[in-house]
């Protein structure tokens, strides 16, 4: 700690300003909820189900203006498509050209690129691109299958589904897909887990301690990728041309794309798997049995993506003045799409609603991996722990309106279940 910080110099003052900014923004969200603003009630984000507040927004018309939070909010499929697809609406971070400012002083750099940058980085993370080893979803599912069986073999009959299984599993799969040396996989998983609040932080101020630790974790993750990613390709792949492809891509872009892929993919995948398992355990029989088949796991994940998407809120900033649902929005206006409510709209099925994960490059380029990892992980859980049951109440993480991420999801296996997947034949992967 420097003497400047100890004496209340510039770093200390800056930290205090940022902490106060977070507190004031969070206080404004609570105040809006107290005043019965439905968007403020969504953002308060505790264990309470946001469904009634989302439906209240829908009842207020295709575009609702939360005056207390100065944000336009929609649950309408047509308006959502315009917001998410029109270049007039810039990314989730501040739009510098508008002077609109940004009420949240802590935002993940990995999740706030300009639209053109996001599209360029997304191309680097596509299947068959220079960053991923996998050429298709089936390859990701096979890698996930093997990693899930190994991880489950080390867990006892009782464990936390999110913290002990889903989050470390996603980290291991991503580390392997990026070709990182095995020696750094543990650090990669640890740093990535520290970034779990990043997506929620786009809309909901995290506590000062959480925000600071998240920033530190993202810096550590970026440093690890900068050191380990260049030498991660096996010789066989380099001889086949993969190394040349990576060398041809701008190094800075490759590192930015890898960081964005990891941060945007990891926590939504863990949330999706946790939600899917929770829904199955709450159903008739309370077992995972049908999900052991490829079609059963695929159906459970698809249903969860539609009904309980892991990315529930998407926000945009208008780069220029624009007309939306009959309203004139000035440059700098913020618009939030209630993704879960849009998916529930009866008009959405025929019109192709925005999915539970982004189809455009925001908030990150990892959406194509999320479903594949979750499907394979659910299949392995159902095949190796078919008697899995809830072992206590699930708890939603505080300040998680975007993800409704689990803080706790305790589960227990039937004593008769196999302890790991060694006795099970590896199931074929759905493409």
PDB file of C-alpha atoms in Angstrom, residues 72-247:
ATOM      1  CA  UNK A  72     -36.722   2.412 -21.316  1.00  0.00           C
ATOM      2  CA  UNK A  73     -37.831  -1.189 -20.769  1.00  0.00           C
ATOM      3  CA  UNK A  74     -39.546  -3.661 -23.102  1.00  0.00           C
ATOM      4  CA  UNK A  75     -41.071  -7.134 -22.987  1.00  0.00           C
ATOM      5  CA  UNK A  76     -42.322  -6.889 -26.581  1.00  0.00           C
ATOM      6  CA  UNK A  77     -40.750  -9.260 -29.148  1.00  0.00           C
ATOM      7  CA  UNK A  78     -40.798  -6.805 -32.059  1.00  0.00           C
ATOM      8  CA  UNK A  79     -39.281  -3.988 -30.006  1.00  0.00           C
ATOM      9  CA  UNK A  80     -36.681  -6.389 -28.575  1.00  0.00           C
ATOM     10  CA  UNK A  81     -35.603  -7.433 -32.071  1.00  0.00           C
ATOM     11  CA  UNK A  82     -35.139  -3.807 -33.083  1.00  0.00           C
ATOM     12  CA  UNK A  83     -33.130  -2.965 -29.981  1.00  0.00           C
ATOM     13  CA  UNK A  84     -30.861  -6.003 -30.240  1.00  0.00           C
ATOM     14  CA  UNK A  85     -30.380  -5.795 -33.991  1.00  0.00           C
ATOM     15  CA  UNK A  86     -30.294  -2.097 -34.884  1.00  0.00           C
ATOM     16  CA  UNK A  87     -26.794  -0.558 -35.045  1.00  0.00           C
ATOM     17  CA  UNK A  88     -28.343   2.639 -33.672  1.00  0.00           C
ATOM     18  CA  UNK A  89     -28.259   0.882 -30.306  1.00  0.00           C
ATOM     19  CA  UNK A  90     -24.689   0.506 -29.168  1.00  0.00           C
ATOM     20  CA  UNK A  91     -23.367  -1.984 -26.649  1.00  0.00           C
ATOM     21  CA  UNK A  92     -24.012  -2.372 -22.928  1.00  0.00           C
ATOM     22  CA  UNK A  93     -21.260   0.033 -21.924  1.00  0.00           C
ATOM     23  CA  UNK A  94     -21.162   3.830 -22.145  1.00  0.00           C
ATOM     24  CA  UNK A  95     -21.631   5.326 -25.592  1.00  0.00           C
ATOM     25  CA  UNK A  96     -18.844   7.905 -25.623  1.00  0.00           C
ATOM     26  CA  UNK A  97     -20.087   9.649 -28.745  1.00  0.00           C
ATOM     27  CA  UNK A  98     -23.371  10.550 -27.077  1.00  0.00           C
ATOM     28  CA  UNK A  99     -22.110  12.009 -23.833  1.00  0.00           C
ATOM     29  CA  UNK A 100     -24.819   9.971 -22.124  1.00  0.00           C
ATOM     30  CA  UNK A 101     -22.475   8.796 -19.424  1.00  0.00           C
ATOM     31  CA  UNK A 102     -22.602   5.546 -17.494  1.00  0.00           C
ATOM     32  CA  UNK A 103     -24.163   5.210 -14.039  1.00  0.00           C
ATOM     33  CA  UNK A 104     -22.141   2.119 -13.121  1.00  0.00           C
ATOM     34  CA  UNK A 105     -18.479   2.788 -12.303  1.00  0.00           C
ATOM     35  CA  UNK A 106     -17.535  -0.908 -12.406  1.00  0.00           C
ATOM     36  CA  UNK A 107     -17.976  -2.770 -15.686  1.00  0.00           C
ATOM     37  CA  UNK A 108     -16.160  -5.750 -17.149  1.00  0.00           C
ATOM     38  CA  UNK A 109     -13.982  -4.590 -20.084  1.00  0.00           C
ATOM     39  CA  UNK A 110     -14.487  -8.036 -21.599  1.00  0.00           C
ATOM     40  CA  UNK A 111     -18.234  -7.411 -21.884  1.00  0.00           C
ATOM     41  CA  UNK A 112     -18.293  -3.800 -23.082  1.00  0.00           C
ATOM     42  CA  UNK A 113     -16.771  -3.674 -26.578  1.00  0.00           C
ATOM     43  CA  UNK A 114     -17.971  -1.441 -29.376  1.00  0.00           C
ATOM     44  CA  UNK A 115     -20.311  -3.229 -31.788  1.00  0.00           C
ATOM     45  CA  UNK A 116     -17.721  -3.427 -34.587  1.00  0.00           C
ATOM     46  CA  UNK A 117     -15.113  -4.764 -32.173  1.00  0.00           C
ATOM     47  CA  UNK A 118     -17.565  -7.338 -30.813  1.00  0.00           C
ATOM     48  CA  UNK A 119     -18.346  -8.639 -34.299  1.00  0.00           C
ATOM     49  CA  UNK A 120     -14.648  -8.954 -35.120  1.00  0.00           C
ATOM     50  CA  UNK A 121     -13.851 -10.738 -31.866  1.00  0.00           C
ATOM     51  CA  UNK A 122     -16.848 -13.036 -32.267  1.00  0.00           C
ATOM     52  CA  UNK A 123     -15.491 -14.285 -35.585  1.00  0.00           C
ATOM     53  CA  UNK A 124     -12.313 -15.420 -33.833  1.00  0.00           C
ATOM     54  CA  UNK A 125     -14.266 -17.607 -31.392  1.00  0.00           C
ATOM     55  CA  UNK A 126     -16.455 -19.410 -33.924  1.00  0.00           C
ATOM     56  CA  UNK A 127     -16.258 -23.179 -34.333  1.00  0.00           C
ATOM     57  CA  UNK A 128     -13.340 -23.839 -36.649  1.00  0.00           C
ATOM     58  CA  UNK A 129     -11.839 -20.439 -35.866  1.00  0.00           C
ATOM     59  CA  UNK A 130      -8.345 -19.748 -34.549  1.00  0.00           C
ATOM     60  CA  UNK A 131      -9.245 -19.907 -30.850  1.00  0.00           C
ATOM     61  CA  UNK A 132     -11.335 -23.045 -30.297  1.00  0.00           C
ATOM     62  CA  UNK A 133     -10.102 -26.564 -30.750  1.00  0.00           C
ATOM     63  CA  UNK A 134     -13.644 -27.791 -31.422  1.00  0.00           C
ATOM     64  CA  UNK A 135     -14.985 -27.642 -34.943  1.00  0.00           C
ATOM     65  CA  UNK A 136     -18.604 -28.241 -33.927  1.00  0.00           C
ATOM     66  CA  UNK A 137     -20.882 -28.610 -30.865  1.00  0.00           C
ATOM     67  CA  UNK A 138     -20.470 -32.395 -30.815  1.00  0.00           C
ATOM     68  CA  UNK A 139     -16.740 -32.009 -30.172  1.00  0.00           C
ATOM     69  CA  UNK A 140     -17.467 -29.732 -27.222  1.00  0.00           C
ATOM     70  CA  UNK A 141     -19.968 -32.248 -25.863  1.00  0.00           C
ATOM     71  CA  UNK A 142     -17.432 -35.070 -26.047  1.00  0.00           C
ATOM     72  CA  UNK A 143     -14.845 -33.015 -24.186  1.00  0.00           C
ATOM     73  CA  UNK A 144     -17.452 -32.018 -21.596  1.00  0.00           C
ATOM     74  CA  UNK A 145     -18.564 -35.625 -21.154  1.00  0.00           C
ATOM     75  CA  UNK A 146     -15.038 -36.733 -20.274  1.00  0.00           C
ATOM     76  CA  UNK A 147     -14.374 -33.772 -17.976  1.00  0.00           C
ATOM     77  CA  UNK A 148     -17.711 -34.189 -16.174  1.00  0.00           C
ATOM     78  CA  UNK A 149     -17.072 -37.864 -15.442  1.00  0.00           C
ATOM     79  CA  UNK A 150     -13.632 -37.084 -14.062  1.00  0.00           C
ATOM     80  CA  UNK A 151     -14.970 -34.286 -11.880  1.00  0.00           C
ATOM     81  CA  UNK A 152     -17.897 -36.337 -10.537  1.00  0.00           C
ATOM     82  CA  UNK A 153     -15.537 -39.204  -9.664  1.00  0.00           C
ATOM     83  CA  UNK A 154     -13.915 -36.899  -7.104  1.00  0.00           C
ATOM     84  CA  UNK A 155     -17.152 -35.715  -5.503  1.00  0.00           C
ATOM     85  CA  UNK A 156     -18.919 -37.434  -2.641  1.00  0.00           C
ATOM     86  CA  UNK A 157     -22.635 -38.243  -2.482  1.00  0.00           C
ATOM     87  CA  UNK A 158     -23.479 -34.683  -1.338  1.00  0.00           C
ATOM     88  CA  UNK A 159     -22.195 -31.607  -3.146  1.00  0.00           C
ATOM     89  CA  UNK A 160     -23.217 -28.199  -4.364  1.00  0.00           C
ATOM     90  CA  UNK A 161     -24.257 -28.483  -7.985  1.00  0.00           C
ATOM     91  CA  UNK A 162     -23.159 -24.976  -8.960  1.00  0.00           C
ATOM     92  CA  UNK A 163     -20.014 -24.461  -6.904  1.00  0.00           C
ATOM     93  CA  UNK A 164     -18.587 -27.993  -6.822  1.00  0.00           C
ATOM     94  CA  UNK A 165     -19.624 -29.196 -10.273  1.00  0.00           C
ATOM     95  CA  UNK A 166     -20.963 -26.672 -12.796  1.00  0.00           C
ATOM     96  CA  UNK A 167     -18.491 -23.817 -12.369  1.00  0.00           C
ATOM     97  CA  UNK A 168     -15.288 -25.912 -12.230  1.00  0.00           C
ATOM     98  CA  UNK A 169     -16.544 -28.079 -15.085  1.00  0.00           C
ATOM     99  CA  UNK A 170     -17.115 -25.109 -17.395  1.00  0.00           C
ATOM    100  CA  UNK A 171     -13.699 -23.718 -16.497  1.00  0.00           C
ATOM    101  CA  UNK A 172     -11.969 -27.003 -17.284  1.00  0.00           C
ATOM    102  CA  UNK A 173     -13.763 -27.353 -20.609  1.00  0.00           C
ATOM    103  CA  UNK A 174     -12.969 -23.791 -21.655  1.00  0.00           C
ATOM    104  CA  UNK A 175      -9.315 -24.154 -20.667  1.00  0.00           C
ATOM    105  CA  UNK A 176      -9.053 -27.271 -22.817  1.00  0.00           C
ATOM    106  CA  UNK A 177     -10.944 -25.708 -25.726  1.00  0.00           C
ATOM    107  CA  UNK A 178      -8.575 -22.744 -25.703  1.00  0.00           C
ATOM    108  CA  UNK A 179      -5.639 -25.129 -25.701  1.00  0.00           C
ATOM    109  CA  UNK A 180      -4.157 -23.871 -22.447  1.00  0.00           C
ATOM    110  CA  UNK A 181      -1.413 -26.030 -20.879  1.00  0.00           C
ATOM    111  CA  UNK A 182      -2.747 -28.328 -18.189  1.00  0.00           C
ATOM    112  CA  UNK A 183      -0.394 -26.736 -15.669  1.00  0.00           C
ATOM    113  CA  UNK A 184      -2.454 -23.529 -15.697  1.00  0.00           C
ATOM    114  CA  UNK A 185      -5.935 -25.085 -15.765  1.00  0.00           C
ATOM    115  CA  UNK A 186      -6.369 -24.741 -12.002  1.00  0.00           C
ATOM    116  CA  UNK A 187      -5.470 -21.050 -12.020  1.00  0.00           C
ATOM    117  CA  UNK A 188      -7.687 -20.476 -15.054  1.00  0.00           C
ATOM    118  CA  UNK A 189     -10.679 -22.062 -13.305  1.00  0.00           C
ATOM    119  CA  UNK A 190     -10.022 -20.044 -10.142  1.00  0.00           C
ATOM    120  CA  UNK A 191      -9.688 -16.685 -11.908  1.00  0.00           C
ATOM    121  CA  UNK A 192     -12.699 -17.395 -14.113  1.00  0.00           C
ATOM    122  CA  UNK A 193     -14.829 -18.211 -11.084  1.00  0.00           C
ATOM    123  CA  UNK A 194     -13.899 -14.817  -9.691  1.00  0.00           C
ATOM    124  CA  UNK A 195     -15.468 -13.182 -12.755  1.00  0.00           C
ATOM    125  CA  UNK A 196     -18.898 -14.675 -12.067  1.00  0.00           C
ATOM    126  CA  UNK A 197     -20.485 -11.301 -11.209  1.00  0.00           C
ATOM    127  CA  UNK A 198     -19.490  -9.569 -14.444  1.00  0.00           C
ATOM    128  CA  UNK A 199     -22.763  -9.987 -16.355  1.00  0.00           C
ATOM    129  CA  UNK A 200     -24.872  -8.924 -13.385  1.00  0.00           C
ATOM    130  CA  UNK A 201     -22.570  -5.936 -12.972  1.00  0.00           C
ATOM    131  CA  UNK A 202     -23.697  -4.601 -16.342  1.00  0.00           C
ATOM    132  CA  UNK A 203     -27.003  -3.582 -14.757  1.00  0.00           C
ATOM    133  CA  UNK A 204     -26.768  -4.030 -11.008  1.00  0.00           C
ATOM    134  CA  UNK A 205     -24.020  -2.455  -8.865  1.00  0.00           C
ATOM    135  CA  UNK A 206     -22.164  -5.127  -6.943  1.00  0.00           C
ATOM    136  CA  UNK A 207     -20.795  -4.474  -3.477  1.00  0.00           C
ATOM    137  CA  UNK A 208     -17.472  -2.649  -3.436  1.00  0.00           C
ATOM    138  CA  UNK A 209     -15.587  -5.746  -2.262  1.00  0.00           C
ATOM    139  CA  UNK A 210     -17.186  -7.950  -4.924  1.00  0.00           C
ATOM    140  CA  UNK A 211     -16.558  -5.395  -7.665  1.00  0.00           C
ATOM    141  CA  UNK A 212     -12.898  -5.000  -6.687  1.00  0.00           C
ATOM    142  CA  UNK A 213     -12.302  -8.752  -6.487  1.00  0.00           C
ATOM    143  CA  UNK A 214     -14.042  -9.237  -9.827  1.00  0.00           C
ATOM    144  CA  UNK A 215     -11.821  -6.656 -11.475  1.00  0.00           C
ATOM    145  CA  UNK A 216      -8.741  -8.297  -9.970  1.00  0.00           C
ATOM    146  CA  UNK A 217      -9.877 -11.724 -11.171  1.00  0.00           C
ATOM    147  CA  UNK A 218     -10.435 -10.437 -14.703  1.00  0.00           C
ATOM    148  CA  UNK A 219      -6.986  -8.822 -14.752  1.00  0.00           C
ATOM    149  CA  UNK A 220      -5.432 -12.079 -13.547  1.00  0.00           C
ATOM    150  CA  UNK A 221      -7.358 -14.034 -16.183  1.00  0.00           C
ATOM    151  CA  UNK A 222      -6.179 -11.666 -18.905  1.00  0.00           C
ATOM    152  CA  UNK A 223      -2.582 -11.975 -17.713  1.00  0.00           C
ATOM    153  CA  UNK A 224      -2.800 -15.769 -17.661  1.00  0.00           C
ATOM    154  CA  UNK A 225      -4.162 -15.827 -21.227  1.00  0.00           C
ATOM    155  CA  UNK A 226      -1.456 -13.437 -22.420  1.00  0.00           C
ATOM    156  CA  UNK A 227       1.208 -15.735 -21.015  1.00  0.00           C
ATOM    157  CA  UNK A 228      -0.271 -19.162 -21.742  1.00  0.00           C
ATOM    158  CA  UNK A 229      -2.377 -18.836 -24.875  1.00  0.00           C
ATOM    159  CA  UNK A 230       0.394 -18.388 -27.482  1.00  0.00           C
ATOM    160  CA  UNK A 231       2.082 -21.668 -26.612  1.00  0.00           C
ATOM    161  CA  UNK A 232      -1.085 -23.666 -26.108  1.00  0.00           C
ATOM    162  CA  UNK A 233      -1.419 -25.308 -29.514  1.00  0.00           C
ATOM    163  CA  UNK A 234      -0.224 -28.909 -29.778  1.00  0.00           C
ATOM    164  CA  UNK A 235       2.396 -29.589 -32.447  1.00  0.00           C
ATOM    165  CA  UNK A 236      -0.040 -31.650 -34.510  1.00  0.00           C
ATOM    166  CA  UNK A 237      -2.478 -28.760 -34.705  1.00  0.00           C
ATOM    167  CA  UNK A 238       0.279 -26.270 -35.472  1.00  0.00           C
ATOM    168  CA  UNK A 239       1.522 -28.467 -38.320  1.00  0.00           C
ATOM    169  CA  UNK A 240      -2.056 -28.665 -39.614  1.00  0.00           C
ATOM    170  CA  UNK A 241      -2.179 -24.894 -39.895  1.00  0.00           C
ATOM    171  CA  UNK A 242      -3.994 -23.909 -36.709  1.00  0.00           C
ATOM    172  CA  UNK A 243      -0.864 -22.175 -35.418  1.00  0.00           C
ATOM    173  CA  UNK A 244      -0.585 -20.157 -38.592  1.00  0.00           C
ATOM    174  CA  UNK A 245      -4.223 -19.113 -38.328  1.00  0.00           C
ATOM    175  CA  UNK A 246      -3.649 -17.844 -34.805  1.00  0.00           C
ATOM    176  CA  UNK A 247      -0.436 -16.080 -35.821  1.00  0.00           C
TER     177      UNK A 247
END
